[in-house]
Amino acid sequence: MSQIEAQKRVLSGMRPTGRLHLGHYHGVLKNWIKLQHEYECFFFVADWHALTTHYEDPEVIEDNVWQMVIDWLAAGVNPGSAPLFIQSRVPEHAELHLLLSMITPLAWVERVPSFKDQMTRINDRDLATYGFLGYPVLQSSDILIYQAGNVPVGQDQVPHVEMTRELARRFNHIYGRDSGFEVLAEAAIKKMGRRNAKMYHEMRRDYLEQGNQASLERAQAMIQEQQNISLGDRDRLFGYLEGGGKVILPEPRALLTEAPVMPGLDGQKMSKSYNNIIRLREEPDDVNKKIRTMTTDPARVRRNDTGNPDVCPVFKLHEIYSDEDIKDWVREGCTSAGIGCVDCKKPLIDAVLEEQQPMRERAEQYEGNPDLVKGIVAEGCDKARQVAKGTLEEVRSAMGLSYR
Ligand code: TRP
Ligand code: SF4
């Protein structure tokens, strides 16, 4: 797997810590659904990651896992284009975690912001554990075992992807130079034929000595086109081009999700811990009730008081769901007391229900048929494992573990 092929692959995961809500839909799932058409995607349930913090309540995992997968399917994630799987069913992640831990400097895990933050912020459980310290190394293994070049995540996860890049680089630096790397690379160059070999050398020099990015890309394209070279040689050609050794674990990048923050029922960010969510598969009656009882501009007590949309949580939801015409109607009607809050909420309720309608329909077939969901996940696990096994073999061999 070269850096270039890795760029076509996406991996992302979620911890099964509860039912998904509209914040997850707008912030993450809509993006997954777009990406699944553009990349080779792998999506997984990070159940081991859930255990790093919730190790004392294992009973919550099972139900959350299946409900979360149903939420994904309901939202439109398509298991035909993206395998959906469960981390703990692909034990290769754990072996890579162990192997990567050998080369992970303690200082790297200790300085990860989420580690320090959560240790001090979370008081209702003890996070001073070996497992929690290893959280980012496990996450690096999740990513690197699929040699995924792209990781769609929110801002809070960027330091983890950053550490993954550093670990990959360190790994390649330590293990990417198999003995006689240069000799093997030169031999691989010859296999492309005289003309190509000459071009390769010229472009490599142009990149390494002049920093010419265009030459690097042209040379990469040339390697890509070669039909009759082995995978090992291909990797060597890519690695040698950039001056170093073989790239065993490509460095991923974070694909930042650019969704606006989803407001909850109280105007704060939608989050389970604020108790202000609308679930992805909320019953229509409950959607209705939740929005109907939302607090509005506190200054607007009676129907004929005027209000200010800028301080109203309801208007924040209009910003997500309504077009300009409706928003103008709200601004005008609110500030002149022309409309009441009940009128104002009506189009919002309709918009949320309409958005959820296809999700409810899709979910129905899965809710009544757990075997169908389990079958989809079993298939996803098989596909994921195939890929994971391949990477692990390369890693074992690079680390001197493939002797017989
Ligand atoms: N740590 C991520 C979160 O809390 C979940 C996760 C685990 C993940 N492994 C991953 C995300 C690999 C992306 C890639 O949201
Ligand atoms: Fe809020 Fe709409 Fe009522 Fe104005 S009319 S206070 S924007 S709910």
mmCIF file of N, CA, C and O and ligand atoms in Angstrom, residues 11-15 44 46 49 87 135 139 142-143 151-153 157 160, ligand 1:
data_model
loop_
_atom_site.group_PDB
_atom_site.id
_atom_site.type_symbol
_atom_site.label_atom_id
_atom_site.label_comp_id
_atom_site.label_asym_id
_atom_site.label_seq_id
_atom_site.Cartn_x
_atom_site.Cartn_y
_atom_site.Cartn_z
ATOM 1 N N LEU A 11 -11.162 5.944 7.159
ATOM 2 C CA LEU A 11 -11.594 5.149 8.305
ATOM 3 C C LEU A 11 -12.126 6.077 9.377
ATOM 4 O O LEU A 11 -11.560 7.135 9.630
ATOM 5 N N SER A 12 -13.242 5.684 9.980
ATOM 6 C CA SER A 12 -13.699 6.439 11.134
ATOM 7 C C SER A 12 -14.468 5.532 12.086
ATOM 8 O O SER A 12 -14.980 4.486 11.676
ATOM 9 N N GLY A 13 -14.523 5.949 13.323
ATOM 10 C CA GLY A 13 -15.197 5.138 14.337
ATOM 11 C C GLY A 13 -15.924 6.006 15.337
ATOM 12 O O GLY A 13 -15.669 7.204 15.437
ATOM 13 N N MET A 14 -16.850 5.371 16.043
ATOM 14 C CA MET A 14 -17.573 6.068 17.107
ATOM 15 C C MET A 14 -17.654 5.158 18.313
ATOM 16 O O MET A 14 -17.813 3.950 18.167
ATOM 17 N N ARG A 15 -17.602 5.777 19.475
ATOM 18 C CA ARG A 15 -17.744 4.993 20.702
ATOM 19 C C ARG A 15 -19.214 4.765 20.980
ATOM 20 O O ARG A 15 -20.011 5.691 20.859
ATOM 21 N N PHE A 44 -16.496 1.878 11.960
ATOM 22 C CA PHE A 44 -16.564 0.868 13.010
ATOM 23 C C PHE A 44 -17.019 1.405 14.353
ATOM 24 O O PHE A 44 -16.949 2.588 14.635
ATOM 25 N N ALA A 46 -16.297 1.592 18.121
ATOM 26 C CA ALA A 46 -15.095 1.509 18.949
ATOM 27 C C ALA A 46 -15.471 1.033 20.356
ATOM 28 O O ALA A 46 -15.447 1.802 21.318
ATOM 29 N N HIS A 49 -12.686 1.228 22.906
ATOM 30 C CA HIS A 49 -12.494 2.607 23.372
ATOM 31 C C HIS A 49 -13.527 2.981 24.430
ATOM 32 O O HIS A 49 -13.225 3.718 25.364
ATOM 33 N N GLN A 87 -14.908 -3.088 16.502
ATOM 34 C CA GLN A 87 -13.474 -3.137 16.824
ATOM 35 C C GLN A 87 -13.063 -4.449 17.482
ATOM 36 O O GLN A 87 -12.105 -5.097 17.063
ATOM 37 N N TYR A 135 -5.211 4.973 25.134
ATOM 38 C CA TYR A 135 -6.319 5.329 24.228
ATOM 39 C C TYR A 135 -5.843 5.794 22.845
ATOM 40 O O TYR A 135 -6.266 5.253 21.820
ATOM 41 N N GLN A 139 -6.225 4.049 19.127
ATOM 42 C CA GLN A 139 -6.820 4.765 17.997
ATOM 43 C C GLN A 139 -5.866 4.789 16.795
ATOM 44 O O GLN A 139 -6.288 4.620 15.651
ATOM 45 N N ASP A 142 -6.195 1.533 15.098
ATOM 46 C CA ASP A 142 -7.426 1.464 14.309
ATOM 47 C C ASP A 142 -7.199 2.036 12.910
ATOM 48 O O ASP A 142 -7.681 1.506 11.913
ATOM 49 N N ILE A 143 -6.493 3.145 12.886
ATOM 50 C CA ILE A 143 -6.310 3.857 11.618
ATOM 51 C C ILE A 143 -5.255 3.159 10.772
ATOM 52 O O ILE A 143 -5.460 2.867 9.600
ATOM 53 N N VAL A 151 -9.048 10.467 7.821
ATOM 54 C CA VAL A 151 -9.810 10.159 9.017
ATOM 55 C C VAL A 151 -10.756 11.322 9.321
ATOM 56 O O VAL A 151 -10.334 12.355 9.835
ATOM 57 N N PRO A 152 -12.040 11.174 8.957
ATOM 58 C CA PRO A 152 -12.983 12.249 9.258
ATOM 59 C C PRO A 152 -13.285 12.283 10.749
ATOM 60 O O PRO A 152 -13.740 11.297 11.311
ATOM 61 N N VAL A 153 -12.964 13.399 11.365
ATOM 62 C CA VAL A 153 -13.182 13.541 12.813
ATOM 63 C C VAL A 153 -13.512 14.986 13.146
ATOM 64 O O VAL A 153 -13.311 15.886 12.337
ATOM 65 N N GLN A 157 -10.653 15.461 18.067
ATOM 66 C CA GLN A 157 -9.887 14.245 17.784
ATOM 67 C C GLN A 157 -8.598 14.505 16.993
ATOM 68 O O GLN A 157 -7.817 13.591 16.740
ATOM 69 N N HIS A 160 -5.282 13.215 18.211
ATOM 70 C CA HIS A 160 -5.100 11.770 18.071
ATOM 71 C C HIS A 160 -4.615 11.403 16.667
ATOM 72 O O HIS A 160 -3.772 10.520 16.503
HETATM 73 N N1 TRP B 1 -11.828 8.454 19.757
HETATM 74 C C1 TRP B 1 -12.924 8.611 18.834
HETATM 75 C C2 TRP B 1 -14.052 9.407 19.515
HETATM 76 O O1 TRP B 1 -14.135 9.413 20.723
HETATM 77 C C3 TRP B 1 -13.462 7.303 18.335
HETATM 78 C C4 TRP B 1 -12.429 6.548 17.579
HETATM 79 C C5 TRP B 1 -11.743 5.443 17.988
HETATM 80 C C6 TRP B 1 -11.954 6.853 16.275
HETATM 81 N N2 TRP B 1 -10.879 5.018 17.016
HETATM 82 C C7 TRP B 1 -10.987 5.874 15.965
HETATM 83 C C8 TRP B 1 -12.253 7.861 15.354
HETATM 84 C C9 TRP B 1 -10.292 5.888 14.752
HETATM 85 C C10 TRP B 1 -11.553 7.878 14.155
HETATM 86 C C11 TRP B 1 -10.572 6.892 13.865
HETATM 87 O O2 TRP B 1 -14.836 9.997 18.816
#
